[in-house]
Amino acid sequence: DVKVTQSSRYLVKRTGEKVFLECVQDMDHENMFWYRQDPGLGLRLIYFSYDVKMKEKGDIPEGYSVSREKKERFSLILESASTNQTSMYLCASSGGLGGELFFGEGSRLTVL
Amino acid sequence: EDKVVQSPLSLVVHEGDTVTLNCSYEVTNFRSLLWYKQEKKAPTFLFMLTSSGIEKKSGRLSSILDKKELFSILNITATQTGDSAVYLCAVRGSNYKLTFGKGTLLTVNP
């Protein structure tokens, strides 16, 4: 079975802190994605990556950056966290351009 | 911009009822439509539909796509309390990224 692991399930940070959210997948998938999920807004795509060292902006990239140095790992970075970035963050991977996404358990971030 | 609209946003039924969840979409160069179930954790994959009129079925769940009218439905028959979840619809367009709807919250009461 595909496993997508997000290392931090719950985080509490202060405004202005730098935040790293890590995601690792174990199925050699080329594609990895970061979404945030908010009540009433659904899942919105922040960034995605089709290959190592490659990244593409999604629908709401402002305030975020990403890093993909290895195929299995995709990190989401909040350079200076703000309260409006309080959310559930979901990482996903897929094996082909047309395949289904496999999601991690999510990282619930609270910014005070 | 790709758009996915799910209805209803929430639904409460009794065990044994049949429910139909709706998903309509606007997308450039449609490739596929996916359904996911999300309980209190990661969304889990249910179906992927690419062709019109072909029903996908898994146990009490089934789904069908109408590419002419740009919608899909997800049916759940003989609902159980374990079916309580948010059901997400997503569409893949020309750039291969998935756009999600806001989801339908289904509550099944005993």
PDB file of N, CA and C in Angstrom, chain A residues 45-112:
ATOM      1  N   LEU A  45      -5.175  23.958  -3.801  1.00  0.00           N
ATOM      2  CA  LEU A  45      -3.816  23.551  -4.137  1.00  0.00           C
ATOM      3  C   LEU A  45      -2.846  24.699  -3.916  1.00  0.00           C
ATOM      4  N   ILE A  46      -1.790  24.427  -3.152  1.00  0.00           N
ATOM      5  CA  ILE A  46      -0.788  25.446  -2.848  1.00  0.00           C
ATOM      6  C   ILE A  46       0.364  25.342  -3.848  1.00  0.00           C
ATOM      7  N   TYR A  47       1.016  24.197  -3.895  1.00  0.00           N
ATOM      8  CA  TYR A  47       2.117  23.937  -4.811  1.00  0.00           C
ATOM      9  C   TYR A  47       2.076  22.477  -5.199  1.00  0.00           C
ATOM     10  N   PHE A  48       2.678  22.164  -6.338  1.00  0.00           N
ATOM     11  CA  PHE A  48       2.878  20.774  -6.693  1.00  0.00           C
ATOM     12  C   PHE A  48       4.211  20.608  -7.403  1.00  0.00           C
ATOM     13  N   SER A  49       4.609  19.351  -7.534  1.00  0.00           N
ATOM     14  CA  SER A  49       5.914  19.057  -8.115  1.00  0.00           C
ATOM     15  C   SER A  49       5.812  17.797  -8.951  1.00  0.00           C
ATOM     16  N   TYR A  50       6.305  17.863 -10.190  1.00  0.00           N
ATOM     17  CA  TYR A  50       6.276  16.703 -11.066  1.00  0.00           C
ATOM     18  C   TYR A  50       7.621  15.964 -11.102  1.00  0.00           C
ATOM     19  N   ASP A  51       8.609  16.515 -10.456  1.00  0.00           N
ATOM     20  CA  ASP A  51       9.920  15.858 -10.484  1.00  0.00           C
ATOM     21  C   ASP A  51      10.804  16.501  -9.436  1.00  0.00           C
ATOM     22  N   VAL A  52      11.914  15.853  -9.167  1.00  0.00           N
ATOM     23  CA  VAL A  52      12.863  16.400  -8.202  1.00  0.00           C
ATOM     24  C   VAL A  52      13.311  17.781  -8.660  1.00  0.00           C
ATOM     25  N   LYS A  53      13.406  18.681  -7.720  1.00  0.00           N
ATOM     26  CA  LYS A  53      13.849  20.057  -7.920  1.00  0.00           C
ATOM     27  C   LYS A  53      12.929  20.863  -8.831  1.00  0.00           C
ATOM     28  N   MET A  54      11.789  20.336  -9.120  1.00  0.00           N
ATOM     29  CA  MET A  54      10.828  21.028  -9.964  1.00  0.00           C
ATOM     30  C   MET A  54       9.612  21.391  -9.116  1.00  0.00           C
ATOM     31  N   LYS A  55       9.049  22.590  -9.327  1.00  0.00           N
ATOM     32  CA  LYS A  55       7.864  22.988  -8.576  1.00  0.00           C
ATOM     33  C   LYS A  55       7.002  23.888  -9.453  1.00  0.00           C
ATOM     34  N   GLU A  56       5.714  23.818  -9.175  1.00  0.00           N
ATOM     35  CA  GLU A  56       4.754  24.646  -9.893  1.00  0.00           C
ATOM     36  C   GLU A  56       3.796  25.271  -8.880  1.00  0.00           C
ATOM     37  N   LYS A  57       3.442  26.511  -9.093  1.00  0.00           N
ATOM     38  CA  LYS A  57       2.470  27.153  -8.214  1.00  0.00           C
ATOM     39  C   LYS A  57       1.084  26.577  -8.457  1.00  0.00           C
ATOM     40  N   GLY A  58       0.363  26.430  -7.369  1.00  0.00           N
ATOM     41  CA  GLY A  58      -1.028  26.035  -7.471  1.00  0.00           C
ATOM     42  C   GLY A  58      -1.922  27.261  -7.478  1.00  0.00           C
ATOM     43  N   ASP A  59      -3.063  27.159  -6.819  1.00  0.00           N
ATOM     44  CA  ASP A  59      -4.028  28.253  -6.847  1.00  0.00           C
ATOM     45  C   ASP A  59      -3.783  29.303  -5.776  1.00  0.00           C
ATOM     46  N   ILE A  60      -3.119  28.919  -4.684  1.00  0.00           N
ATOM     47  CA  ILE A  60      -2.919  29.871  -3.571  1.00  0.00           C
ATOM     48  C   ILE A  60      -1.480  29.789  -3.045  1.00  0.00           C
ATOM     49  N   PRO A  61      -0.481  30.117  -3.857  1.00  0.00           N
ATOM     50  CA  PRO A  61       0.908  29.964  -3.416  1.00  0.00           C
ATOM     51  C   PRO A  61       1.436  31.076  -2.520  1.00  0.00           C
ATOM     52  N   GLU A  62       0.719  32.169  -2.408  1.00  0.00           N
ATOM     53  CA  GLU A  62       1.245  33.338  -1.688  1.00  0.00           C
ATOM     54  C   GLU A  62       1.504  32.998  -0.226  1.00  0.00           C
ATOM     55  N   GLY A  63       2.685  33.339   0.216  1.00  0.00           N
ATOM     56  CA  GLY A  63       3.061  33.096   1.610  1.00  0.00           C
ATOM     57  C   GLY A  63       3.691  31.735   1.847  1.00  0.00           C
ATOM     58  N   TYR A  64       3.817  30.953   0.789  1.00  0.00           N
ATOM     59  CA  TYR A  64       4.385  29.607   0.905  1.00  0.00           C
ATOM     60  C   TYR A  64       5.519  29.414  -0.094  1.00  0.00           C
ATOM     61  N   SER A  65       6.411  28.486   0.231  1.00  0.00           N
ATOM     62  CA  SER A  65       7.380  27.994  -0.740  1.00  0.00           C
ATOM     63  C   SER A  65       7.510  26.487  -0.509  1.00  0.00           C
ATOM     64  N   VAL A  66       8.178  25.815  -1.427  1.00  0.00           N
ATOM     65  CA  VAL A  66       8.335  24.365  -1.321  1.00  0.00           C
ATOM     66  C   VAL A  66       9.756  23.977  -1.689  1.00  0.00           C
ATOM     67  N   SER A  67      10.085  22.749  -1.304  1.00  0.00           N
ATOM     68  CA  SER A  67      11.392  22.202  -1.641  1.00  0.00           C
ATOM     69  C   SER A  67      11.234  20.730  -1.958  1.00  0.00           C
ATOM     70  N   ARG A  68      11.859  20.314  -3.058  1.00  0.00           N
ATOM     71  CA  ARG A  68      11.865  18.888  -3.384  1.00  0.00           C
ATOM     72  C   ARG A  68      13.279  18.518  -3.823  1.00  0.00           C
ATOM     73  N   GLU A  69      14.094  18.167  -2.856  1.00  0.00           N
ATOM     74  CA  GLU A  69      15.485  17.784  -3.111  1.00  0.00           C
ATOM     75  C   GLU A  69      15.619  16.306  -3.421  1.00  0.00           C
ATOM     76  N   LYS A  70      14.696  15.506  -2.912  1.00  0.00           N
ATOM     77  CA  LYS A  70      14.685  14.066  -3.186  1.00  0.00           C
ATOM     78  C   LYS A  70      13.290  13.672  -3.654  1.00  0.00           C
ATOM     79  N   LYS A  71      13.233  12.615  -4.420  1.00  0.00           N
ATOM     80  CA  LYS A  71      11.967  12.220  -5.037  1.00  0.00           C
ATOM     81  C   LYS A  71      10.892  11.925  -3.998  1.00  0.00           C
ATOM     82  N   GLU A  72      11.287  11.331  -2.881  1.00  0.00           N
ATOM     83  CA  GLU A  72      10.290  10.886  -1.916  1.00  0.00           C
ATOM     84  C   GLU A  72       9.840  11.972  -0.942  1.00  0.00           C
ATOM     85  N   ARG A  73      10.481  13.123  -0.967  1.00  0.00           N
ATOM     86  CA  ARG A  73      10.226  14.130   0.070  1.00  0.00           C
ATOM     87  C   ARG A  73       9.828  15.459  -0.549  1.00  0.00           C
ATOM     88  N   PHE A  74       8.756  16.034  -0.010  1.00  0.00           N
ATOM     89  CA  PHE A  74       8.249  17.319  -0.505  1.00  0.00           C
ATOM     90  C   PHE A  74       7.914  18.156   0.717  1.00  0.00           C
ATOM     91  N   SER A  75       8.601  19.272   0.865  1.00  0.00           N
ATOM     92  CA  SER A  75       8.437  20.100   2.058  1.00  0.00           C
ATOM     93  C   SER A  75       7.705  21.385   1.727  1.00  0.00           C
ATOM     94  N   LEU A  76       6.844  21.786   2.625  1.00  0.00           N
ATOM     95  CA  LEU A  76       6.138  23.061   2.510  1.00  0.00           C
ATOM     96  C   LEU A  76       6.713  24.006   3.553  1.00  0.00           C
ATOM     97  N   ILE A  77       7.036  25.210   3.136  1.00  0.00           N
ATOM     98  CA  ILE A  77       7.683  26.170   4.026  1.00  0.00           C
ATOM     99  C   ILE A  77       6.840  27.431   4.119  1.00  0.00           C
ATOM    100  N   LEU A  78       6.593  27.837   5.350  1.00  0.00           N
ATOM    101  CA  LEU A  78       5.965  29.130   5.605  1.00  0.00           C
ATOM    102  C   LEU A  78       7.071  30.027   6.143  1.00  0.00           C
ATOM    103  N   GLU A  79       7.526  30.964   5.333  1.00  0.00           N
ATOM    104  CA  GLU A  79       8.696  31.781   5.706  1.00  0.00           C
ATOM    105  C   GLU A  79       8.428  32.628   6.946  1.00  0.00           C
ATOM    106  N   SER A  80       7.209  33.146   7.044  1.00  0.00           N
ATOM    107  CA  SER A  80       6.838  33.990   8.189  1.00  0.00           C
ATOM    108  C   SER A  80       5.346  33.743   8.446  1.00  0.00           C
ATOM    109  N   ALA A  81       5.073  32.826   9.348  1.00  0.00           N
ATOM    110  CA  ALA A  81       3.688  32.377   9.540  1.00  0.00           C
ATOM    111  C   ALA A  81       2.778  33.528   9.969  1.00  0.00           C
ATOM    112  N   SER A  82       1.554  33.476   9.461  1.00  0.00           N
ATOM    113  CA  SER A  82       0.547  34.462   9.843  1.00  0.00           C
ATOM    114  C   SER A  82      -0.713  33.720  10.288  1.00  0.00           C
ATOM    115  N   THR A  83      -1.561  34.417  11.020  1.00  0.00           N
ATOM    116  CA  THR A  83      -2.748  33.769  11.587  1.00  0.00           C
ATOM    117  C   THR A  83      -3.671  33.221  10.502  1.00  0.00           C
ATOM    118  N   ASN A  84      -3.678  33.859   9.324  1.00  0.00           N
ATOM    119  CA  ASN A  84      -4.553  33.351   8.263  1.00  0.00           C
ATOM    120  C   ASN A  84      -4.002  32.092   7.586  1.00  0.00           C
ATOM    121  N   GLN A  85      -2.873  31.611   8.054  1.00  0.00           N
ATOM    122  CA  GLN A  85      -2.346  30.341   7.582  1.00  0.00           C
ATOM    123  C   GLN A  85      -2.686  29.193   8.550  1.00  0.00           C
ATOM    124  N   THR A  86      -3.462  29.492   9.572  1.00  0.00           N
ATOM    125  CA  THR A  86      -4.009  28.440  10.418  1.00  0.00           C
ATOM    126  C   THR A  86      -4.931  27.577   9.564  1.00  0.00           C
ATOM    127  N   SER A  87      -4.630  26.280   9.496  1.00  0.00           N
ATOM    128  CA  SER A  87      -5.376  25.424   8.576  1.00  0.00           C
ATOM    129  C   SER A  87      -4.948  23.976   8.747  1.00  0.00           C
ATOM    130  N   MET A  88      -5.650  23.096   8.027  1.00  0.00           N
ATOM    131  CA  MET A  88      -5.212  21.713   7.869  1.00  0.00           C
ATOM    132  C   MET A  88      -4.463  21.633   6.544  1.00  0.00           C
ATOM    133  N   TYR A  89      -3.246  21.095   6.599  1.00  0.00           N
ATOM    134  CA  TYR A  89      -2.420  20.949   5.395  1.00  0.00           C
ATOM    135  C   TYR A  89      -2.326  19.474   5.025  1.00  0.00           C
ATOM    136  N   LEU A  90      -2.659  19.186   3.788  1.00  0.00           N
ATOM    137  CA  LEU A  90      -2.651  17.814   3.294  1.00  0.00           C
ATOM    138  C   LEU A  90      -1.626  17.666   2.179  1.00  0.00           C
ATOM    139  N   CYS A  91      -0.786  16.666   2.327  1.00  0.00           N
ATOM    140  CA  CYS A  91       0.175  16.310   1.296  1.00  0.00           C
ATOM    141  C   CYS A  91      -0.383  15.114   0.525  1.00  0.00           C
ATOM    142  N   ALA A  92      -0.077  15.031  -0.754  1.00  0.00           N
ATOM    143  CA  ALA A  92      -0.539  13.906  -1.569  1.00  0.00           C
ATOM    144  C   ALA A  92       0.512  13.560  -2.605  1.00  0.00           C
ATOM    145  N   SER A  93       0.450  12.326  -3.099  1.00  0.00           N
ATOM    146  CA  SER A  93       1.330  11.930  -4.190  1.00  0.00           C
ATOM    147  C   SER A  93       0.545  11.104  -5.188  1.00  0.00           C
ATOM    148  N   SER A  94       1.054  11.055  -6.413  1.00  0.00           N
ATOM    149  CA  SER A  94       0.446  10.203  -7.434  1.00  0.00           C
ATOM    150  C   SER A  94       1.537   9.672  -8.345  1.00  0.00           C
ATOM    151  N   GLY A  95       1.234   8.478  -8.919  1.00  0.00           N
ATOM    152  CA  GLY A  95       2.265   7.810  -9.693  1.00  0.00           C
ATOM    153  C   GLY A  95       2.317   8.211 -11.147  1.00  0.00           C
ATOM    154  N   GLY A  96       1.268   8.790 -11.656  1.00  0.00           N
ATOM    155  CA  GLY A  96       1.251   9.205 -13.040  1.00  0.00           C
ATOM    156  C   GLY A  96       0.486  10.490 -13.151  1.00  0.00           C
ATOM    157  N   LEU A  97       0.546  11.110 -14.303  1.00  0.00           N
ATOM    158  CA  LEU A  97      -0.146  12.385 -14.463  1.00  0.00           C
ATOM    159  C   LEU A  97      -1.652  12.228 -14.300  1.00  0.00           C
ATOM    160  N   GLY A  98      -2.179  11.059 -14.654  1.00  0.00           N
ATOM    161  CA  GLY A  98      -3.623  10.869 -14.591  1.00  0.00           C
ATOM    162  C   GLY A  98      -4.109  10.013 -13.458  1.00  0.00           C
ATOM    163  N   GLY A  99      -3.226   9.652 -12.541  1.00  0.00           N
ATOM    164  CA  GLY A  99      -3.604   8.731 -11.480  1.00  0.00           C
ATOM    165  C   GLY A  99      -4.272   9.402 -10.305  1.00  0.00           C
ATOM    166  N   GLU A 100      -4.826   8.561  -9.427  1.00  0.00           N
ATOM    167  CA  GLU A 100      -5.451   9.145  -8.241  1.00  0.00           C
ATOM    168  C   GLU A 100      -4.395   9.614  -7.266  1.00  0.00           C
ATOM    169  N   LEU A 101      -4.793  10.551  -6.420  1.00  0.00           N
ATOM    170  CA  LEU A 101      -3.905  11.060  -5.385  1.00  0.00           C
ATOM    171  C   LEU A 101      -4.051  10.207  -4.131  1.00  0.00           C
ATOM    172  N   PHE A 102      -2.916   9.960  -3.496  1.00  0.00           N
ATOM    173  CA  PHE A 102      -2.895   9.309  -2.194  1.00  0.00           C
ATOM    174  C   PHE A 102      -2.503  10.377  -1.179  1.00  0.00           C
ATOM    175  N   PHE A 103      -3.323  10.509  -0.143  1.00  0.00           N
ATOM    176  CA  PHE A 103      -3.140  11.594   0.814  1.00  0.00           C
ATOM    177  C   PHE A 103      -2.472  11.123   2.094  1.00  0.00           C
ATOM    178  N   GLY A 104      -1.726  12.034   2.705  1.00  0.00           N
ATOM    179  CA  GLY A 104      -1.255  11.844   4.063  1.00  0.00           C
ATOM    180  C   GLY A 104      -2.363  12.159   5.049  1.00  0.00           C
ATOM    181  N   GLU A 105      -2.063  11.946   6.352  1.00  0.00           N
ATOM    182  CA  GLU A 105      -3.060  12.130   7.398  1.00  0.00           C
ATOM    183  C   GLU A 105      -3.351  13.597   7.697  1.00  0.00           C
ATOM    184  N   GLY A 106      -2.503  14.478   7.228  1.00  0.00           N
ATOM    185  CA  GLY A 106      -2.733  15.901   7.453  1.00  0.00           C
ATOM    186  C   GLY A 106      -1.918  16.456   8.596  1.00  0.00           C
ATOM    187  N   SER A 107      -1.602  17.740   8.490  1.00  0.00           N
ATOM    188  CA  SER A 107      -0.917  18.470   9.561  1.00  0.00           C
ATOM    189  C   SER A 107      -1.785  19.667   9.929  1.00  0.00           C
ATOM    190  N   ARG A 108      -2.257  19.671  11.148  1.00  0.00           N
ATOM    191  CA  ARG A 108      -3.108  20.787  11.583  1.00  0.00           C
ATOM    192  C   ARG A 108      -2.217  21.854  12.213  1.00  0.00           C
ATOM    193  N   LEU A 109      -2.141  22.989  11.556  1.00  0.00           N
ATOM    194  CA  LEU A 109      -1.279  24.090  12.001  1.00  0.00           C
ATOM    195  C   LEU A 109      -2.137  25.202  12.594  1.00  0.00           C
ATOM    196  N   THR A 110      -1.754  25.623  13.791  1.00  0.00           N
ATOM    197  CA  THR A 110      -2.382  26.786  14.410  1.00  0.00           C
ATOM    198  C   THR A 110      -1.314  27.855  14.579  1.00  0.00           C
ATOM    199  N   VAL A 111      -1.593  29.046  14.074  1.00  0.00           N
ATOM    200  CA  VAL A 111      -0.662  30.169  14.209  1.00  0.00           C
ATOM    201  C   VAL A 111      -1.299  31.197  15.133  1.00  0.00           C
ATOM    202  N   LEU A 112      -0.609  31.456  16.244  1.00  0.00           N
ATOM    203  CA  LEU A 112      -1.149  32.373  17.260  1.00  0.00           C
ATOM    204  C   LEU A 112      -0.619  33.782  17.079  1.00  0.00           C
TER     205      LEU A 112
END
